[in-house]
Short mmCIF file of C-alpha atoms and ligand atoms in Angstrom, two decimals:
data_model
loop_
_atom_site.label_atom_id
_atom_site.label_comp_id
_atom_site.label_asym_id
_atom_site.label_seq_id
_atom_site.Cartn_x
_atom_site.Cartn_y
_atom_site.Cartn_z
CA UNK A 1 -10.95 15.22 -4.77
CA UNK A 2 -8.86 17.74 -6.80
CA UNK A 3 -5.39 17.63 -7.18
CA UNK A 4 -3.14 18.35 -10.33
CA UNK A 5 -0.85 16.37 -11.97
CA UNK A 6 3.26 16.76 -11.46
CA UNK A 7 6.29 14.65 -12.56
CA UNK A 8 6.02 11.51 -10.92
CA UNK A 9 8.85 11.93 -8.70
CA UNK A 10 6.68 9.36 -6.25
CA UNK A 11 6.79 6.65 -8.10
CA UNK A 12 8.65 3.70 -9.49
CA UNK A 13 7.27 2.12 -12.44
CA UNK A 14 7.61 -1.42 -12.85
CA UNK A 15 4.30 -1.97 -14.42
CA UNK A 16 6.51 -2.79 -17.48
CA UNK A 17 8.11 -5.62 -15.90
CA UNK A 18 6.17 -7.40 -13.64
CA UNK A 19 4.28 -10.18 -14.21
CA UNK A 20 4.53 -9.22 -17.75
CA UNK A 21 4.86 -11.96 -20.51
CA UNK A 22 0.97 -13.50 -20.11
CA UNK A 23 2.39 -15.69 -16.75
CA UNK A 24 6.14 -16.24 -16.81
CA UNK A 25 7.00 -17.91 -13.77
CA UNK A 26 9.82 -15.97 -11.57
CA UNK A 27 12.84 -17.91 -11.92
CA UNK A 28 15.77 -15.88 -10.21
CA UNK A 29 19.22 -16.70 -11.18
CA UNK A 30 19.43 -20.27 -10.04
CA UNK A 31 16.10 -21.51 -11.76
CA UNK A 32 17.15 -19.67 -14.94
CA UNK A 33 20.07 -21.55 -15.17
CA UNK A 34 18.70 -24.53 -14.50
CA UNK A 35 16.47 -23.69 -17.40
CA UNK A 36 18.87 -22.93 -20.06
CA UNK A 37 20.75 -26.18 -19.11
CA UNK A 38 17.98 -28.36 -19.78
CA UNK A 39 17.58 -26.08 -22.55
CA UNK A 40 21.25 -26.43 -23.91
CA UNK A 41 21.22 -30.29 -23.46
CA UNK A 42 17.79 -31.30 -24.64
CA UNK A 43 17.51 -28.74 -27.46
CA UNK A 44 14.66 -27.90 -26.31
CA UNK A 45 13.60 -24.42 -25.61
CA UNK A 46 11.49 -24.54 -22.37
CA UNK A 47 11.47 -20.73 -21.39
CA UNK A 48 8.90 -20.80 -23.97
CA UNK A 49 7.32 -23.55 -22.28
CA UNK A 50 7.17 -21.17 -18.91
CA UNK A 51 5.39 -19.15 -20.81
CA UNK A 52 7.41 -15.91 -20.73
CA UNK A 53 9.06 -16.50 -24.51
CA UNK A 54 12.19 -15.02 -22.23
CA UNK A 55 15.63 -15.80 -23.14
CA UNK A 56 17.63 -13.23 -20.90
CA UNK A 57 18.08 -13.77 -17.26
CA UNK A 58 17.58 -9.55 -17.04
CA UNK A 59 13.22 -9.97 -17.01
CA UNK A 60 13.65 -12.38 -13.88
CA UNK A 61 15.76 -10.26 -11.95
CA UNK A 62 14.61 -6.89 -10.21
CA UNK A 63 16.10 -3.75 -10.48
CA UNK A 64 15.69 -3.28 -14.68
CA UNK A 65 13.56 -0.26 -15.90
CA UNK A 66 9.72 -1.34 -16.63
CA UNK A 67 8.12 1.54 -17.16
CA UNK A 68 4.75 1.35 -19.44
CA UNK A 69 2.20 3.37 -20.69
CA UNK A 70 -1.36 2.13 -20.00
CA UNK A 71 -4.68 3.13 -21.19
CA UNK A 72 -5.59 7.19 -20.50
CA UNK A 73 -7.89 5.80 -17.35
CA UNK A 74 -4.81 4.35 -16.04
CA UNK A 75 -2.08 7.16 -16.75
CA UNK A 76 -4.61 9.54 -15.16
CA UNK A 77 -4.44 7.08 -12.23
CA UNK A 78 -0.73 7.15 -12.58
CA UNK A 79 -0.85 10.95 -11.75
CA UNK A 80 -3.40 10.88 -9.00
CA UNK A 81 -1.06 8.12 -7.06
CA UNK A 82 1.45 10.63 -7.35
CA UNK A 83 0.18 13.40 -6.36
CA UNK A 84 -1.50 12.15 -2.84
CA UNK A 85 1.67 10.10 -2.22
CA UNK A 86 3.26 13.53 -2.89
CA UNK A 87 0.93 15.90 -1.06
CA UNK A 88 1.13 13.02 1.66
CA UNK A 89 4.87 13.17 2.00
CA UNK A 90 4.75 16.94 2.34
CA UNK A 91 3.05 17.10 5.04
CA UNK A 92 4.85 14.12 7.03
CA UNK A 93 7.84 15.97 5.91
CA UNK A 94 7.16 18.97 7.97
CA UNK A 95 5.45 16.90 10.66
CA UNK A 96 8.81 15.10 11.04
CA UNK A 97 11.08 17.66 10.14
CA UNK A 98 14.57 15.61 9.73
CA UNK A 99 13.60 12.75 10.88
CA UNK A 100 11.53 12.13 7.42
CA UNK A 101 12.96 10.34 4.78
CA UNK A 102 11.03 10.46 1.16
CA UNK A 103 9.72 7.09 0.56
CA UNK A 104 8.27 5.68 -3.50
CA UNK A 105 5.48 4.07 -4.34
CA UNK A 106 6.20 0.77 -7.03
CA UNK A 107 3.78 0.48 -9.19
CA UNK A 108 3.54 -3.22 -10.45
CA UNK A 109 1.40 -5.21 -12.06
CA UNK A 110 -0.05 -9.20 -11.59
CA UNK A 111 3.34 -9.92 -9.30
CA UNK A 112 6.43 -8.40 -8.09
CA UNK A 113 9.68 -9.51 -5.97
CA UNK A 114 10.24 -7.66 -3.58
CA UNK A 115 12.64 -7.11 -0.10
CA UNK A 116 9.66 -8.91 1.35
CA UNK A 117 8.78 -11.27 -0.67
CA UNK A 118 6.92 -12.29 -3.71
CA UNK A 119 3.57 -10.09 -3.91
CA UNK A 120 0.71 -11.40 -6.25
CA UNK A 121 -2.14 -9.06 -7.35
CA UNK A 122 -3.92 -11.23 -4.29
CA UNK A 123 -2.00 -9.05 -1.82
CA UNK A 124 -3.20 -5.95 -2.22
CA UNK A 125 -1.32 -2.75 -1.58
CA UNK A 126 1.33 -2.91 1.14
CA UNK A 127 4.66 -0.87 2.70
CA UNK A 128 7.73 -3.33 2.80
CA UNK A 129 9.82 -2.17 5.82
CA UNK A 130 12.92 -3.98 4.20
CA UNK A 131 12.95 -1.43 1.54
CA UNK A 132 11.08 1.34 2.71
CA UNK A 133 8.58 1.62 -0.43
CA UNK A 134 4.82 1.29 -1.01
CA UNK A 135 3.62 -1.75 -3.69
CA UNK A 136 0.29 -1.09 -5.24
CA UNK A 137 -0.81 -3.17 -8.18
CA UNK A 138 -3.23 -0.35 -9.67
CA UNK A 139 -6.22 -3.03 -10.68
CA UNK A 140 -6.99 -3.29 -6.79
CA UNK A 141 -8.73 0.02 -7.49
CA UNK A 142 -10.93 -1.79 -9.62
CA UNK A 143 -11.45 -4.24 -6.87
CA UNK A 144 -12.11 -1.63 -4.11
CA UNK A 145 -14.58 -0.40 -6.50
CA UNK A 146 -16.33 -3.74 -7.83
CA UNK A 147 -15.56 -6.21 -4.52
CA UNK A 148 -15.51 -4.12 -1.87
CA UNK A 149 -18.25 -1.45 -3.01
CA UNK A 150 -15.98 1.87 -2.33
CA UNK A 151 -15.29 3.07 -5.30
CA UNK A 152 -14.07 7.15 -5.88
CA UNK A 153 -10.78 8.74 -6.01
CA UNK A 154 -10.46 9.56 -2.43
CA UNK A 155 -11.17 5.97 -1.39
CA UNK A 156 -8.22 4.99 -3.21
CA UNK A 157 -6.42 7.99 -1.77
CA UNK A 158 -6.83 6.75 1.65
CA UNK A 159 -5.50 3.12 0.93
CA UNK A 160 -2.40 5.05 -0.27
CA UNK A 161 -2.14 7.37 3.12
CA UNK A 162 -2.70 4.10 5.50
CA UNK A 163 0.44 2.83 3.44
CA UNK A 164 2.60 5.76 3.78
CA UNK A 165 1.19 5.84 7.57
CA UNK A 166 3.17 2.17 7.81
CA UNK A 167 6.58 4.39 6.36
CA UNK A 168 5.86 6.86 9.17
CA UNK A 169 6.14 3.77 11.55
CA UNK A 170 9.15 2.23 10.47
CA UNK A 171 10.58 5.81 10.44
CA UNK A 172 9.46 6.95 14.23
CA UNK A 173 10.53 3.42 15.20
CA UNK A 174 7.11 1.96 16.16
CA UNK A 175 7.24 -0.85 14.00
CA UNK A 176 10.43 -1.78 15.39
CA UNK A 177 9.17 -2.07 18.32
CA UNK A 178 6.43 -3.96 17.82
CA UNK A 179 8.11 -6.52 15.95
CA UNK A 180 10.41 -6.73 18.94
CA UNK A 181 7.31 -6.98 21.11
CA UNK A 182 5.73 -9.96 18.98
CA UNK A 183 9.33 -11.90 19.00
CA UNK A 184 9.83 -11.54 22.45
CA UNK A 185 5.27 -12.33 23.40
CA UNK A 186 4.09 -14.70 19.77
CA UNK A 187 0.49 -14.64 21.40
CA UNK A 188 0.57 -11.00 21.17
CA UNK A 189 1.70 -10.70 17.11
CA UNK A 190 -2.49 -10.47 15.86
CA UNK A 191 -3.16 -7.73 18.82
CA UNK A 192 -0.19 -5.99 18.02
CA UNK A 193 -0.58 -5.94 14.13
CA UNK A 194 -4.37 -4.80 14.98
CA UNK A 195 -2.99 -1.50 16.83
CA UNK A 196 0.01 -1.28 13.98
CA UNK A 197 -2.87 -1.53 11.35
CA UNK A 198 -5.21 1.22 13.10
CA UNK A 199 -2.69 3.74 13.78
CA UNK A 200 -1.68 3.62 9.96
CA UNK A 201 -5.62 4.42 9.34
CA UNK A 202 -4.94 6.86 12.15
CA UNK A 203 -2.42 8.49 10.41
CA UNK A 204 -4.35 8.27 6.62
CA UNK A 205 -6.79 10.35 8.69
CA UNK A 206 -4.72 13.05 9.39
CA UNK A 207 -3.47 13.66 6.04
CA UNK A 208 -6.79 13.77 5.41
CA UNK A 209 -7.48 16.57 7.78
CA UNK A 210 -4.86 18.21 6.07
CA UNK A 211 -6.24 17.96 2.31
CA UNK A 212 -9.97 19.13 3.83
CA UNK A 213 -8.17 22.53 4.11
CA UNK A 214 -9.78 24.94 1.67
CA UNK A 215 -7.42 26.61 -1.28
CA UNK A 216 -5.21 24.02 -1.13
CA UNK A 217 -6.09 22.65 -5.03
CA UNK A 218 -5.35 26.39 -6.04
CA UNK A 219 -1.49 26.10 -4.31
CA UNK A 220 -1.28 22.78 -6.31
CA UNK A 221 -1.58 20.17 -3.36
CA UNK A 222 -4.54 17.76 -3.19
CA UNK A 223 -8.15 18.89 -1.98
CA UNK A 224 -11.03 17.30 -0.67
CA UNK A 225 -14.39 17.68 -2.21
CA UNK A 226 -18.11 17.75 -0.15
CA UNK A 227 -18.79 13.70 -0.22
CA UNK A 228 -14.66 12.85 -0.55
CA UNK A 229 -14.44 11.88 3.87
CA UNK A 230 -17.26 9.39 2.96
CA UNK A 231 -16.07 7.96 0.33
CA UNK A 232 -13.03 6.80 2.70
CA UNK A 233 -15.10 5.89 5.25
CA UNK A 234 -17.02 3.36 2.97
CA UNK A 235 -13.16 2.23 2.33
CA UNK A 236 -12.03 1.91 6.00
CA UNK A 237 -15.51 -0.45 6.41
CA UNK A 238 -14.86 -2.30 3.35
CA UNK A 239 -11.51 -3.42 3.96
CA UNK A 240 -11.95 -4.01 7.85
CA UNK A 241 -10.76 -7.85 8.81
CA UNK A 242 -14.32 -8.92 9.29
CA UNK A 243 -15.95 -8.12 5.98
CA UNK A 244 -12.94 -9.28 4.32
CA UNK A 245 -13.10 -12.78 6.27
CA UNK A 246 -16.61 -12.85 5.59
CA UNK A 247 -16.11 -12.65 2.16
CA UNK A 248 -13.61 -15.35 1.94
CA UNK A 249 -14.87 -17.60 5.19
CA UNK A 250 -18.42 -16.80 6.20
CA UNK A 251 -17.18 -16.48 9.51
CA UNK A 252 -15.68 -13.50 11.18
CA UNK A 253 -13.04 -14.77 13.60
CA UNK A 254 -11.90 -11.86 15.97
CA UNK A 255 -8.91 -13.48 17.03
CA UNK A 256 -7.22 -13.48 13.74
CA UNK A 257 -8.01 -10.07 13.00
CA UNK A 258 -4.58 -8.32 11.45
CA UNK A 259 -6.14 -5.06 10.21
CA UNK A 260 -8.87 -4.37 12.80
CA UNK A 261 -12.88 -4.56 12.19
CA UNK A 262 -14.25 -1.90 10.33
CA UNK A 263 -15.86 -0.13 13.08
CA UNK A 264 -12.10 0.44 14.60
CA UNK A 265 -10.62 1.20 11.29
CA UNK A 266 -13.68 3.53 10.74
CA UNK A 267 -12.88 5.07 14.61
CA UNK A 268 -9.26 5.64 13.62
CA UNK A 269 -9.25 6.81 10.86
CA UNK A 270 -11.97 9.62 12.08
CA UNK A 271 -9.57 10.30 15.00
CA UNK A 272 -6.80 11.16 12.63
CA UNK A 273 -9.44 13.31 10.25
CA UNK A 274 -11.23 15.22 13.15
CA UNK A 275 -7.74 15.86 15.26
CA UNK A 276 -5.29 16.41 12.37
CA UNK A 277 -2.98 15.22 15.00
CA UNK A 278 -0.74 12.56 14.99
CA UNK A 279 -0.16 12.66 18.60
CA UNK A 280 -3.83 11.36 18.81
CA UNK A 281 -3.25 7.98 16.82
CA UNK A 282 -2.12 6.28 20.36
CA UNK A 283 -3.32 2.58 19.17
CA UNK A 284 -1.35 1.12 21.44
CA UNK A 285 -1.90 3.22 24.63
CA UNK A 286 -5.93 2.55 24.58
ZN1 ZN B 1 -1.70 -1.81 6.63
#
């Protein structure tokens, strides 16, 4: 994949901050104060004793600037995040015309609060509708890579796409929906999350269709190289819900399937790549 590096206008850098300070538990405002009055009467200092060393209630509150340099390897991943989340946008930009609203993706790393909860590095990459930004903890690279056997740039570039594929959801109102849907029918919400799941691969897929267009690289976008649509196919099979609850069960259990198996994410995400239309990422029609 080729692609060139800009200013990081697509991301939010809290590697800095997050889960920083070798373990420090979150506290939020009432645990921290809890903390310093134990401290204050016993004399005793226990945020060192959580293990952050912290003293100000600022490092267990969001919203503070973390940014962070890493090692090269990981500031060259830095760049390549931002340029498929930006070369992503574009295009779902003129797709949507107004209706598209730019979205970030926060890097963190080991743990982050977010609108949606407390994410570990466990979780793996995901789009929180409550704030309308992608979370990636860069080392799942490293575990797409090692784990999951699909390592390569455009492997990781497609976990990025299915994420901004949720944003395109929550913009055009589908997720809505289907959390309406699940509220109103519970023994639906695994189906439903299945077809939410696949039309985000859906949609990956169509970027991708997009960056397979030749000269692209030389107008500064993101372009795929012979071997690149493979790469995210080994990706889409990795990550499907019955290698993944292989891995952790031995048993693949179709009826808790969230994400889809990796033959349908495989499908989708071809259906997306080989149409370059959105229109064609109907999960929920078929
Ligand atoms: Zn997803």
């Amino acid at each position: 994949m080729r692609w060139s590096a800009g200013d990081r206008g697509n991301i939010e850098d809290m590697r800095g901050r997050s889960g920083g300070g070798g373990g420090m538990i979150p506290l939020g405002i009432g645990g921290f104060i809890v903390v310093a009055l134990l401290s204050m009467f016993t004399g005793v200092n226990f945020f060192d004793m959580l293990g952050g060393g912290s003293s100000s209630p600022s490092s267990s509150t969001v919203g503070t600037s973390g940014a962070t340099t890493g090692s090269p390897t990981e500031e060259r991943l830095v760049d390549m995040v931002d340029a498929v989340a930006r070369d992503a946008q574009d295009m779902w930009a003129q797709k949507l015309g107004s209706r598209y609203e730019p979205t970030k993706v926060v890097l963190f790393r080991d743990s982050i609060q977010s609108t949606c909860g407390y994410a570990g590095a466990a979780t793996g990459p995901f789009y929180c509708p409550g704030d309308r930004k992608v979370y990636l903890d860069l080392g799942f690279f490293d575990e797409l890579a090692r784990r999951f056997g699909a390592p390569g740039d455009f492997a990781q570039a497609y976990v990025l796409a299915h994420e901004i594929g949720h944003h395109i959801q929550t913009l055009t109102g589908t997720e809505g929906q289907m959390r309406q849907m699940q509220r109103s029918d519970p023994g639906s919400t695994n189906t439903l999350s299945v077809r939410l799941e696949l039309q985000a691969d859906c949609y990956a897929g169509v970027w991708g269709h997009e960056a397979s267009r030749a000269g692209r690289a030389a107008a500064g976008g993101v372009e795929l190289d012979p071997g690149d649509m493979e790469e995210a196919l080994r990706a889409a099979a990795a990550i499907g819900d019955d290698r993944l609850q292989k891995l952790g069960t031995g048993r693949v259990m179709p009826e808790k399937f969230t994400h889809g198996s990796s033959e349908q994410r495989v499908t989708w995400f071809k259906r997306g790549f080989d149409s370059g239309d959105p229109q064609a990422c109907n999960t929920f029609e078929r």
